[in-house]
């Protein structure tokens, strides 16, 4: 739950498990994600707890890597039902799932010059996106128009 660097190897090792194991895994993920007894925010009350962020990332990668083996409709149904019940942190889960499955992630912080550069043509957009990626920022892969 706390080892972020173990998520990709763990997801890759799941190719050897059965469909029953995938169902059990999905159930366990949903059970942990819906557990209200465990704090999903850090002590500061504003940032997402590491275990919750890692579980969301793991869920997104598993859904992306093994879509035929998992009941994605049930997982997304859980997420949407939780949102309807007023759980705001499920948006983070959906963001991770969409980001993992589409390869598109969210730009969290851009400088004013980077924002202005994104108004330019496709070549300059690609340069800006590449520079943000190389700087270690979280970015969106810009679709070429």
PDB file of C-alpha atoms in Angstrom:
ATOM      1  CA  UNK A   1       0.000   0.000   0.000  1.00  0.00           C
ATOM      2  CA  UNK A   2       2.940   2.336   0.539  1.00  0.00           C
ATOM      3  CA  UNK A   3       5.521   1.171  -1.986  1.00  0.00           C
ATOM      4  CA  UNK A   4       4.971   3.272  -5.100  1.00  0.00           C
ATOM      5  CA  UNK A   5       7.913   1.738  -6.978  1.00  0.00           C
ATOM      6  CA  UNK A   6       6.459  -1.770  -6.589  1.00  0.00           C
ATOM      7  CA  UNK A   7       3.226  -1.001  -8.471  1.00  0.00           C
ATOM      8  CA  UNK A   8       4.431  -1.692 -12.062  1.00  0.00           C
ATOM      9  CA  UNK A   9       6.190  -5.014 -11.249  1.00  0.00           C
ATOM     10  CA  UNK A  10       3.199  -6.149  -9.218  1.00  0.00           C
ATOM     11  CA  UNK A  11       0.812  -5.297 -12.057  1.00  0.00           C
ATOM     12  CA  UNK A  12       3.058  -7.158 -14.499  1.00  0.00           C
ATOM     13  CA  UNK A  13       3.131 -10.247 -12.258  1.00  0.00           C
ATOM     14  CA  UNK A  14      -0.670 -10.436 -12.385  1.00  0.00           C
ATOM     15  CA  UNK A  15      -0.541 -11.909 -15.874  1.00  0.00           C
ATOM     16  CA  UNK A  16      -0.085 -15.303 -14.239  1.00  0.00           C
ATOM     17  CA  UNK A  17      -3.262 -15.233 -12.127  1.00  0.00           C
ATOM     18  CA  UNK A  18      -6.697 -16.648 -12.885  1.00  0.00           C
ATOM     19  CA  UNK A  19      -9.945 -14.787 -13.497  1.00  0.00           C
ATOM     20  CA  UNK A  20     -11.098 -15.700  -9.991  1.00  0.00           C
ATOM     21  CA  UNK A  21      -7.980 -14.040  -8.594  1.00  0.00           C
ATOM     22  CA  UNK A  22      -8.759 -10.916 -10.637  1.00  0.00           C
ATOM     23  CA  UNK A  23     -12.288 -10.851  -9.214  1.00  0.00           C
ATOM     24  CA  UNK A  24     -10.885 -11.190  -5.703  1.00  0.00           C
ATOM     25  CA  UNK A  25      -8.330  -8.459  -6.384  1.00  0.00           C
ATOM     26  CA  UNK A  26     -11.005  -6.099  -7.672  1.00  0.00           C
ATOM     27  CA  UNK A  27     -13.176  -6.816  -4.624  1.00  0.00           C
ATOM     28  CA  UNK A  28     -10.242  -6.127  -2.290  1.00  0.00           C
ATOM     29  CA  UNK A  29      -9.437  -2.860  -4.068  1.00  0.00           C
ATOM     30  CA  UNK A  30     -13.045  -1.683  -3.859  1.00  0.00           C
ATOM     31  CA  UNK A  31     -13.218  -2.709  -0.200  1.00  0.00           C
ATOM     32  CA  UNK A  32     -10.067  -0.732   0.653  1.00  0.00           C
ATOM     33  CA  UNK A  33     -11.076   2.283  -1.435  1.00  0.00           C
ATOM     34  CA  UNK A  34     -14.462   2.448   0.289  1.00  0.00           C
ATOM     35  CA  UNK A  35     -13.074   1.942   3.811  1.00  0.00           C
ATOM     36  CA  UNK A  36     -14.137   5.062   5.750  1.00  0.00           C
ATOM     37  CA  UNK A  37     -12.307   3.964   8.924  1.00  0.00           C
ATOM     38  CA  UNK A  38      -8.922   4.720   7.409  1.00  0.00           C
ATOM     39  CA  UNK A  39      -7.920   8.321   6.688  1.00  0.00           C
ATOM     40  CA  UNK A  40      -7.617   8.978   2.978  1.00  0.00           C
ATOM     41  CA  UNK A  41      -6.126  12.391   3.628  1.00  0.00           C
ATOM     42  CA  UNK A  42      -2.812  13.191   5.278  1.00  0.00           C
ATOM     43  CA  UNK A  43      -2.690  14.826   8.706  1.00  0.00           C
ATOM     44  CA  UNK A  44      -2.773  18.280   7.069  1.00  0.00           C
ATOM     45  CA  UNK A  45      -6.285  17.529   5.810  1.00  0.00           C
ATOM     46  CA  UNK A  46      -5.637  18.739   2.266  1.00  0.00           C
ATOM     47  CA  UNK A  47      -3.341  16.209   0.610  1.00  0.00           C
ATOM     48  CA  UNK A  48      -4.212  12.657  -0.427  1.00  0.00           C
ATOM     49  CA  UNK A  49      -2.706   9.939   1.778  1.00  0.00           C
ATOM     50  CA  UNK A  50       0.074   7.925   0.175  1.00  0.00           C
ATOM     51  CA  UNK A  51      -1.719   4.592   0.556  1.00  0.00           C
ATOM     52  CA  UNK A  52      -4.839   5.944  -1.170  1.00  0.00           C
ATOM     53  CA  UNK A  53      -2.853   7.521  -4.022  1.00  0.00           C
ATOM     54  CA  UNK A  54      -0.890   4.304  -4.558  1.00  0.00           C
ATOM     55  CA  UNK A  55      -4.027   2.152  -4.490  1.00  0.00           C
ATOM     56  CA  UNK A  56      -5.675   4.448  -7.047  1.00  0.00           C
ATOM     57  CA  UNK A  57      -2.581   4.264  -9.272  1.00  0.00           C
ATOM     58  CA  UNK A  58      -2.488   0.470  -8.893  1.00  0.00           C
ATOM     59  CA  UNK A  59      -6.181   0.199  -9.775  1.00  0.00           C
ATOM     60  CA  UNK A  60      -5.705   2.336 -12.868  1.00  0.00           C
ATOM     61  CA  UNK A  61      -2.740   0.314 -14.094  1.00  0.00           C
ATOM     62  CA  UNK A  62      -4.489  -3.014 -13.483  1.00  0.00           C
ATOM     63  CA  UNK A  63      -7.598  -1.852 -15.358  1.00  0.00           C
ATOM     64  CA  UNK A  64      -5.427  -0.677 -18.242  1.00  0.00           C
ATOM     65  CA  UNK A  65      -3.267  -3.798 -18.444  1.00  0.00           C
ATOM     66  CA  UNK A  66      -6.000  -6.437 -17.998  1.00  0.00           C
ATOM     67  CA  UNK A  67      -9.308  -4.986 -19.259  1.00  0.00           C
ATOM     68  CA  UNK A  68     -10.615  -8.352 -20.489  1.00  0.00           C
ATOM     69  CA  UNK A  69      -9.973 -10.075 -17.148  1.00  0.00           C
ATOM     70  CA  UNK A  70     -11.607  -7.471 -14.915  1.00  0.00           C
ATOM     71  CA  UNK A  71     -15.172  -6.344 -14.498  1.00  0.00           C
ATOM     72  CA  UNK A  72     -14.497  -2.706 -15.308  1.00  0.00           C
ATOM     73  CA  UNK A  73     -18.200  -1.854 -15.349  1.00  0.00           C
ATOM     74  CA  UNK A  74     -18.535  -2.873 -11.697  1.00  0.00           C
ATOM     75  CA  UNK A  75     -15.457  -0.891 -10.678  1.00  0.00           C
ATOM     76  CA  UNK A  76     -16.618   2.259 -12.454  1.00  0.00           C
ATOM     77  CA  UNK A  77     -20.116   1.704 -11.061  1.00  0.00           C
ATOM     78  CA  UNK A  78     -18.618   1.729  -7.562  1.00  0.00           C
ATOM     79  CA  UNK A  79     -16.785   4.963  -8.354  1.00  0.00           C
ATOM     80  CA  UNK A  80     -19.837   6.725  -9.776  1.00  0.00           C
ATOM     81  CA  UNK A  81     -22.088   5.544  -6.930  1.00  0.00           C
ATOM     82  CA  UNK A  82     -19.542   6.834  -4.418  1.00  0.00           C
ATOM     83  CA  UNK A  83     -19.504  10.186  -6.190  1.00  0.00           C
ATOM     84  CA  UNK A  84     -23.292  10.365  -6.064  1.00  0.00           C
ATOM     85  CA  UNK A  85     -23.123   9.688  -2.330  1.00  0.00           C
ATOM     86  CA  UNK A  86     -20.914  12.762  -1.967  1.00  0.00           C
ATOM     87  CA  UNK A  87     -17.441  11.229  -1.719  1.00  0.00           C
ATOM     88  CA  UNK A  88     -15.146  13.879  -3.248  1.00  0.00           C
ATOM     89  CA  UNK A  89     -11.989  11.737  -3.159  1.00  0.00           C
ATOM     90  CA  UNK A  90     -13.384   9.369  -5.765  1.00  0.00           C
ATOM     91  CA  UNK A  91     -12.597  12.074  -8.312  1.00  0.00           C
ATOM     92  CA  UNK A  92      -8.918  11.348  -7.634  1.00  0.00           C
ATOM     93  CA  UNK A  93      -9.555   7.650  -8.289  1.00  0.00           C
ATOM     94  CA  UNK A  94     -11.350   8.385 -11.557  1.00  0.00           C
ATOM     95  CA  UNK A  95      -8.567  10.765 -12.554  1.00  0.00           C
ATOM     96  CA  UNK A  96      -5.977   8.020 -12.006  1.00  0.00           C
ATOM     97  CA  UNK A  97      -8.026   5.436 -13.917  1.00  0.00           C
ATOM     98  CA  UNK A  98      -8.631   7.758 -16.869  1.00  0.00           C
ATOM     99  CA  UNK A  99      -5.003   8.884 -16.840  1.00  0.00           C
ATOM    100  CA  UNK A 100      -3.713   5.304 -16.807  1.00  0.00           C
ATOM    101  CA  UNK A 101      -6.090   4.013 -19.444  1.00  0.00           C
ATOM    102  CA  UNK A 102      -5.755   6.889 -21.912  1.00  0.00           C
ATOM    103  CA  UNK A 103      -2.173   7.954 -21.326  1.00  0.00           C
ATOM    104  CA  UNK A 104      -3.395  11.493 -20.701  1.00  0.00           C
ATOM    105  CA  UNK A 105      -2.517  13.074 -17.391  1.00  0.00           C
ATOM    106  CA  UNK A 106      -3.334  16.446 -15.947  1.00  0.00           C
ATOM    107  CA  UNK A 107      -1.090  19.486 -16.015  1.00  0.00           C
ATOM    108  CA  UNK A 108      -0.996  20.592 -12.418  1.00  0.00           C
ATOM    109  CA  UNK A 109       1.185  23.684 -12.631  1.00  0.00           C
ATOM    110  CA  UNK A 110       2.369  25.680 -15.628  1.00  0.00           C
ATOM    111  CA  UNK A 111       4.192  28.968 -15.748  1.00  0.00           C
ATOM    112  CA  UNK A 112       2.627  31.908 -17.560  1.00  0.00           C
ATOM    113  CA  UNK A 113       5.113  31.555 -20.432  1.00  0.00           C
ATOM    114  CA  UNK A 114       4.237  27.855 -20.828  1.00  0.00           C
ATOM    115  CA  UNK A 115       0.530  28.683 -20.956  1.00  0.00           C
ATOM    116  CA  UNK A 116       1.173  31.365 -23.575  1.00  0.00           C
ATOM    117  CA  UNK A 117       3.323  28.926 -25.582  1.00  0.00           C
ATOM    118  CA  UNK A 118       0.471  26.414 -25.684  1.00  0.00           C
ATOM    119  CA  UNK A 119      -1.516  28.993 -27.673  1.00  0.00           C
ATOM    120  CA  UNK A 120       0.992  28.645 -30.512  1.00  0.00           C
ATOM    121  CA  UNK A 121       1.162  26.106 -33.311  1.00  0.00           C
ATOM    122  CA  UNK A 122       1.632  22.340 -32.968  1.00  0.00           C
ATOM    123  CA  UNK A 123       5.451  22.413 -33.125  1.00  0.00           C
ATOM    124  CA  UNK A 124       5.783  24.857 -30.229  1.00  0.00           C
ATOM    125  CA  UNK A 125       3.130  22.916 -28.278  1.00  0.00           C
ATOM    126  CA  UNK A 126       5.197  19.745 -28.650  1.00  0.00           C
ATOM    127  CA  UNK A 127       8.312  21.585 -27.445  1.00  0.00           C
ATOM    128  CA  UNK A 128       6.489  22.938 -24.371  1.00  0.00           C
ATOM    129  CA  UNK A 129       5.024  19.538 -23.499  1.00  0.00           C
ATOM    130  CA  UNK A 130       8.441  17.885 -23.933  1.00  0.00           C
ATOM    131  CA  UNK A 131      10.092  20.502 -21.699  1.00  0.00           C
ATOM    132  CA  UNK A 132       7.479  20.097 -18.978  1.00  0.00           C
ATOM    133  CA  UNK A 133       7.899  16.312 -19.114  1.00  0.00           C
ATOM    134  CA  UNK A 134      11.691  16.511 -18.948  1.00  0.00           C
ATOM    135  CA  UNK A 135      11.411  18.852 -15.954  1.00  0.00           C
ATOM    136  CA  UNK A 136       9.552  16.092 -14.112  1.00  0.00           C
ATOM    137  CA  UNK A 137       6.183  17.801 -14.127  1.00  0.00           C
ATOM    138  CA  UNK A 138       2.887  16.061 -14.534  1.00  0.00           C
ATOM    139  CA  UNK A 139       1.555  16.954 -17.924  1.00  0.00           C
ATOM    140  CA  UNK A 140      -0.978  16.145 -20.535  1.00  0.00           C
ATOM    141  CA  UNK A 141       0.105  14.546 -23.768  1.00  0.00           C
ATOM    142  CA  UNK A 142      -1.095  17.155 -26.213  1.00  0.00           C
ATOM    143  CA  UNK A 143      -3.117  15.786 -29.086  1.00  0.00           C
ATOM    144  CA  UNK A 144      -1.783  16.880 -32.428  1.00  0.00           C
ATOM    145  CA  UNK A 145      -4.285  18.868 -34.415  1.00  0.00           C
TER     146      UNK A 145
END
